[in-house]
């Protein structure tokens, strides 16, 4: 897995950017929709596991 990440860093960078976007969206809606924010954070935590 490490070798794969070293050979194709673009995929890792895309996953990190996707996670960051999900966390930012969750932070924006936390006050108005905490349940949806929690769902977004859960999805963000699973991005690298696909």
PDB file of N, CA and C in Angstrom:
ATOM      1  N   UNK A   1       0.828  -1.180   0.000  1.00  0.00           N
ATOM      2  CA  UNK A   1       0.000   0.000   0.000  1.00  0.00           C
ATOM      3  C   UNK A   1       0.880   1.253   0.000  1.00  0.00           C
ATOM      4  N   UNK A   2       1.952   1.237   0.764  1.00  0.00           N
ATOM      5  CA  UNK A   2       2.855   2.384   0.790  1.00  0.00           C
ATOM      6  C   UNK A   2       3.477   2.601  -0.581  1.00  0.00           C
ATOM      7  N   UNK A   3       3.890   1.528  -1.205  1.00  0.00           N
ATOM      8  CA  UNK A   3       4.487   1.636  -2.532  1.00  0.00           C
ATOM      9  C   UNK A   3       3.491   2.226  -3.526  1.00  0.00           C
ATOM     10  N   UNK A   4       2.257   1.785  -3.447  1.00  0.00           N
ATOM     11  CA  UNK A   4       1.203   2.316  -4.320  1.00  0.00           C
ATOM     12  C   UNK A   4       1.032   3.820  -4.100  1.00  0.00           C
ATOM     13  N   UNK A   5       1.046   4.249  -2.849  1.00  0.00           N
ATOM     14  CA  UNK A   5       0.903   5.674  -2.536  1.00  0.00           C
ATOM     15  C   UNK A   5       2.093   6.474  -3.046  1.00  0.00           C
ATOM     16  N   UNK A   6       3.282   5.897  -2.961  1.00  0.00           N
ATOM     17  CA  UNK A   6       4.476   6.591  -3.436  1.00  0.00           C
ATOM     18  C   UNK A   6       4.506   6.698  -4.959  1.00  0.00           C
ATOM     19  N   UNK A   7       3.971   5.683  -5.622  1.00  0.00           N
ATOM     20  CA  UNK A   7       3.970   5.685  -7.079  1.00  0.00           C
ATOM     21  C   UNK A   7       2.855   6.518  -7.691  1.00  0.00           C
ATOM     22  N   UNK A   8       1.772   6.717  -6.949  1.00  0.00           N
ATOM     23  CA  UNK A   8       0.656   7.525  -7.469  1.00  0.00           C
ATOM     24  C   UNK A   8       0.153   8.481  -6.384  1.00  0.00           C
ATOM     25  N   UNK A   9       0.922   9.516  -6.086  1.00  0.00           N
ATOM     26  CA  UNK A   9       0.523  10.451  -5.027  1.00  0.00           C
ATOM     27  C   UNK A   9      -0.713  11.269  -5.380  1.00  0.00           C
ATOM     28  N   UNK A  10      -1.032  11.368  -6.654  1.00  0.00           N
ATOM     29  CA  UNK A  10      -2.210  12.135  -7.065  1.00  0.00           C
ATOM     30  C   UNK A  10      -3.492  11.614  -6.439  1.00  0.00           C
ATOM     31  N   UNK A  11      -3.615  10.293  -6.369  1.00  0.00           N
ATOM     32  CA  UNK A  11      -4.822   9.699  -5.784  1.00  0.00           C
ATOM     33  C   UNK A  11      -4.939  10.060  -4.302  1.00  0.00           C
ATOM     34  N   UNK A  12      -3.820  10.005  -3.601  1.00  0.00           N
ATOM     35  CA  UNK A  12      -3.819  10.340  -2.173  1.00  0.00           C
ATOM     36  C   UNK A  12      -4.191  11.803  -1.982  1.00  0.00           C
ATOM     37  N   UNK A  13      -3.644  12.661  -2.807  1.00  0.00           N
ATOM     38  CA  UNK A  13      -3.946  14.093  -2.707  1.00  0.00           C
ATOM     39  C   UNK A  13      -5.429  14.340  -2.969  1.00  0.00           C
ATOM     40  N   UNK A  14      -6.001  13.667  -3.956  1.00  0.00           N
ATOM     41  CA  UNK A  14      -7.432  13.812  -4.244  1.00  0.00           C
ATOM     42  C   UNK A  14      -8.278  13.366  -3.059  1.00  0.00           C
ATOM     43  N   UNK A  15      -7.900  12.270  -2.429  1.00  0.00           N
ATOM     44  CA  UNK A  15      -8.654  11.782  -1.272  1.00  0.00           C
ATOM     45  C   UNK A  15      -8.587  12.776  -0.115  1.00  0.00           C
ATOM     46  N   UNK A  16      -7.412  13.335   0.121  1.00  0.00           N
ATOM     47  CA  UNK A  16      -7.267  14.309   1.202  1.00  0.00           C
ATOM     48  C   UNK A  16      -8.095  15.558   0.902  1.00  0.00           C
ATOM     49  N   UNK A  17      -8.102  15.998  -0.341  1.00  0.00           N
ATOM     50  CA  UNK A  17      -8.903  17.162  -0.710  1.00  0.00           C
ATOM     51  C   UNK A  17     -10.390  16.886  -0.540  1.00  0.00           C
ATOM     52  N   UNK A  18     -10.817  15.679  -0.888  1.00  0.00           N
ATOM     53  CA  UNK A  18     -12.222  15.300  -0.719  1.00  0.00           C
ATOM     54  C   UNK A  18     -12.595  15.283   0.765  1.00  0.00           C
ATOM     55  N   UNK A  19     -11.713  14.712   1.587  1.00  0.00           N
ATOM     56  CA  UNK A  19     -11.971  14.672   3.024  1.00  0.00           C
ATOM     57  C   UNK A  19     -12.070  16.090   3.589  1.00  0.00           C
ATOM     58  N   UNK A  20     -11.156  16.948   3.184  1.00  0.00           N
ATOM     59  CA  UNK A  20     -11.143  18.328   3.661  1.00  0.00           C
ATOM     60  C   UNK A  20     -12.447  19.043   3.277  1.00  0.00           C
ATOM     61  N   UNK A  21     -12.900  18.845   2.045  1.00  0.00           N
ATOM     62  CA  UNK A  21     -14.136  19.481   1.594  1.00  0.00           C
ATOM     63  C   UNK A  21     -15.333  18.998   2.419  1.00  0.00           C
ATOM     64  N   UNK A  22     -15.373  17.711   2.705  1.00  0.00           N
ATOM     65  CA  UNK A  22     -16.474  17.179   3.513  1.00  0.00           C
ATOM     66  C   UNK A  22     -16.455  17.744   4.930  1.00  0.00           C
ATOM     67  N   UNK A  23     -15.259  17.817   5.533  1.00  0.00           N
ATOM     68  CA  UNK A  23     -15.149  18.379   6.873  1.00  0.00           C
ATOM     69  C   UNK A  23     -15.519  19.859   6.898  1.00  0.00           C
ATOM     70  N   UNK A  24     -15.122  20.606   5.871  1.00  0.00           N
ATOM     71  CA  UNK A  24     -15.477  22.022   5.815  1.00  0.00           C
ATOM     72  C   UNK A  24     -16.986  22.201   5.687  1.00  0.00           C
ATOM     73  N   UNK A  25     -17.603  21.384   4.833  1.00  0.00           N
ATOM     74  CA  UNK A  25     -19.065  21.453   4.693  1.00  0.00           C
ATOM     75  C   UNK A  25     -19.753  21.118   6.010  1.00  0.00           C
ATOM     76  N   UNK A  26     -19.232  20.109   6.700  1.00  0.00           N
ATOM     77  CA  UNK A  26     -19.807  19.727   7.993  1.00  0.00           C
ATOM     78  C   UNK A  26     -19.685  20.867   9.001  1.00  0.00           C
ATOM     79  N   UNK A  27     -18.554  21.532   9.019  1.00  0.00           N
ATOM     80  CA  UNK A  27     -18.361  22.649   9.945  1.00  0.00           C
ATOM     81  C   UNK A  27     -19.322  23.796   9.656  1.00  0.00           C
ATOM     82  N   UNK A  28     -19.588  24.044   8.364  1.00  0.00           N
ATOM     83  CA  UNK A  28     -20.504  25.133   8.002  1.00  0.00           C
ATOM     84  C   UNK A  28     -21.937  24.869   8.445  1.00  0.00           C
ATOM     85  N   UNK A  29     -22.369  23.617   8.399  1.00  0.00           N
ATOM     86  CA  UNK A  29     -23.769  23.323   8.710  1.00  0.00           C
ATOM     87  C   UNK A  29     -23.985  22.798  10.124  1.00  0.00           C
ATOM     88  N   UNK A  30     -22.939  22.686  10.903  1.00  0.00           N
ATOM     89  CA  UNK A  30     -23.026  22.115  12.261  1.00  0.00           C
ATOM     90  C   UNK A  30     -24.133  22.757  13.092  1.00  0.00           C
ATOM     91  N   UNK A  31     -24.211  24.072  13.086  1.00  0.00           N
ATOM     92  CA  UNK A  31     -25.181  24.776  13.938  1.00  0.00           C
ATOM     93  C   UNK A  31     -26.618  24.546  13.488  1.00  0.00           C
ATOM     94  N   UNK A  32     -26.839  24.433  12.190  1.00  0.00           N
ATOM     95  CA  UNK A  32     -28.215  24.311  11.699  1.00  0.00           C
ATOM     96  C   UNK A  32     -28.662  22.868  11.498  1.00  0.00           C
ATOM     97  N   UNK A  33     -27.716  21.967  11.226  1.00  0.00           N
ATOM     98  CA  UNK A  33     -28.073  20.568  10.964  1.00  0.00           C
ATOM     99  C   UNK A  33     -26.979  19.627  11.489  1.00  0.00           C
ATOM    100  N   UNK A  34     -26.935  19.446  12.809  1.00  0.00           N
ATOM    101  CA  UNK A  34     -25.866  18.631  13.400  1.00  0.00           C
ATOM    102  C   UNK A  34     -25.878  17.171  12.937  1.00  0.00           C
ATOM    103  N   UNK A  35     -27.046  16.641  12.656  1.00  0.00           N
ATOM    104  CA  UNK A  35     -27.106  15.251  12.196  1.00  0.00           C
ATOM    105  C   UNK A  35     -26.433  15.110  10.829  1.00  0.00           C
ATOM    106  N   UNK A  36     -26.750  15.995   9.907  1.00  0.00           N
ATOM    107  CA  UNK A  36     -26.142  15.956   8.571  1.00  0.00           C
ATOM    108  C   UNK A  36     -24.629  16.188   8.673  1.00  0.00           C
ATOM    109  N   UNK A  37     -24.215  17.075   9.567  1.00  0.00           N
ATOM    110  CA  UNK A  37     -22.783  17.324   9.766  1.00  0.00           C
ATOM    111  C   UNK A  37     -22.088  16.050  10.232  1.00  0.00           C
ATOM    112  N   UNK A  38     -22.714  15.312  11.115  1.00  0.00           N
ATOM    113  CA  UNK A  38     -22.137  14.056  11.596  1.00  0.00           C
ATOM    114  C   UNK A  38     -22.030  13.031  10.466  1.00  0.00           C
ATOM    115  N   UNK A  39     -23.030  12.995   9.611  1.00  0.00           N
ATOM    116  CA  UNK A  39     -23.004  12.073   8.468  1.00  0.00           C
ATOM    117  C   UNK A  39     -21.865  12.444   7.521  1.00  0.00           C
ATOM    118  N   UNK A  40     -21.685  13.731   7.262  1.00  0.00           N
ATOM    119  CA  UNK A  40     -20.598  14.174   6.394  1.00  0.00           C
ATOM    120  C   UNK A  40     -19.241  13.806   6.990  1.00  0.00           C
ATOM    121  N   UNK A  41     -19.098  13.965   8.288  1.00  0.00           N
ATOM    122  CA  UNK A  41     -17.833  13.598   8.937  1.00  0.00           C
ATOM    123  C   UNK A  41     -17.594  12.092   8.861  1.00  0.00           C
ATOM    124  N   UNK A  42     -18.654  11.325   8.992  1.00  0.00           N
ATOM    125  CA  UNK A  42     -18.519   9.873   8.883  1.00  0.00           C
ATOM    126  C   UNK A  42     -18.036   9.509   7.476  1.00  0.00           C
ATOM    127  N   UNK A  43     -18.642  10.126   6.467  1.00  0.00           N
ATOM    128  CA  UNK A  43     -18.210   9.867   5.088  1.00  0.00           C
ATOM    129  C   UNK A  43     -16.762  10.286   4.876  1.00  0.00           C
ATOM    130  N   UNK A  44     -16.380  11.409   5.439  1.00  0.00           N
ATOM    131  CA  UNK A  44     -14.993  11.884   5.304  1.00  0.00           C
ATOM    132  C   UNK A  44     -14.019  10.887   5.919  1.00  0.00           C
ATOM    133  N   UNK A  45     -14.418  10.292   7.029  1.00  0.00           N
ATOM    134  CA  UNK A  45     -13.513   9.344   7.694  1.00  0.00           C
ATOM    135  C   UNK A  45     -13.360   8.044   6.912  1.00  0.00           C
ATOM    136  N   UNK A  46     -14.256   7.792   5.961  1.00  0.00           N
ATOM    137  CA  UNK A  46     -14.218   6.556   5.176  1.00  0.00           C
ATOM    138  C   UNK A  46     -13.592   6.726   3.799  1.00  0.00           C
ATOM    139  N   UNK A  47     -13.222   7.944   3.414  1.00  0.00           N
ATOM    140  CA  UNK A  47     -12.722   8.202   2.072  1.00  0.00           C
ATOM    141  C   UNK A  47     -11.536   7.323   1.724  1.00  0.00           C
ATOM    142  N   UNK A  48     -10.561   7.228   2.564  1.00  0.00           N
ATOM    143  CA  UNK A  48      -9.361   6.451   2.264  1.00  0.00           C
ATOM    144  C   UNK A  48      -9.541   4.945   2.332  1.00  0.00           C
ATOM    145  N   UNK A  49     -10.676   4.487   2.797  1.00  0.00           N
ATOM    146  CA  UNK A  49     -10.895   3.046   2.978  1.00  0.00           C
ATOM    147  C   UNK A  49     -11.515   2.367   1.755  1.00  0.00           C
ATOM    148  N   UNK A  50     -11.811   3.131   0.734  1.00  0.00           N
ATOM    149  CA  UNK A  50     -12.448   2.545  -0.443  1.00  0.00           C
ATOM    150  C   UNK A  50     -11.483   1.729  -1.233  1.00  0.00           C
TER     151      UNK A  50
END
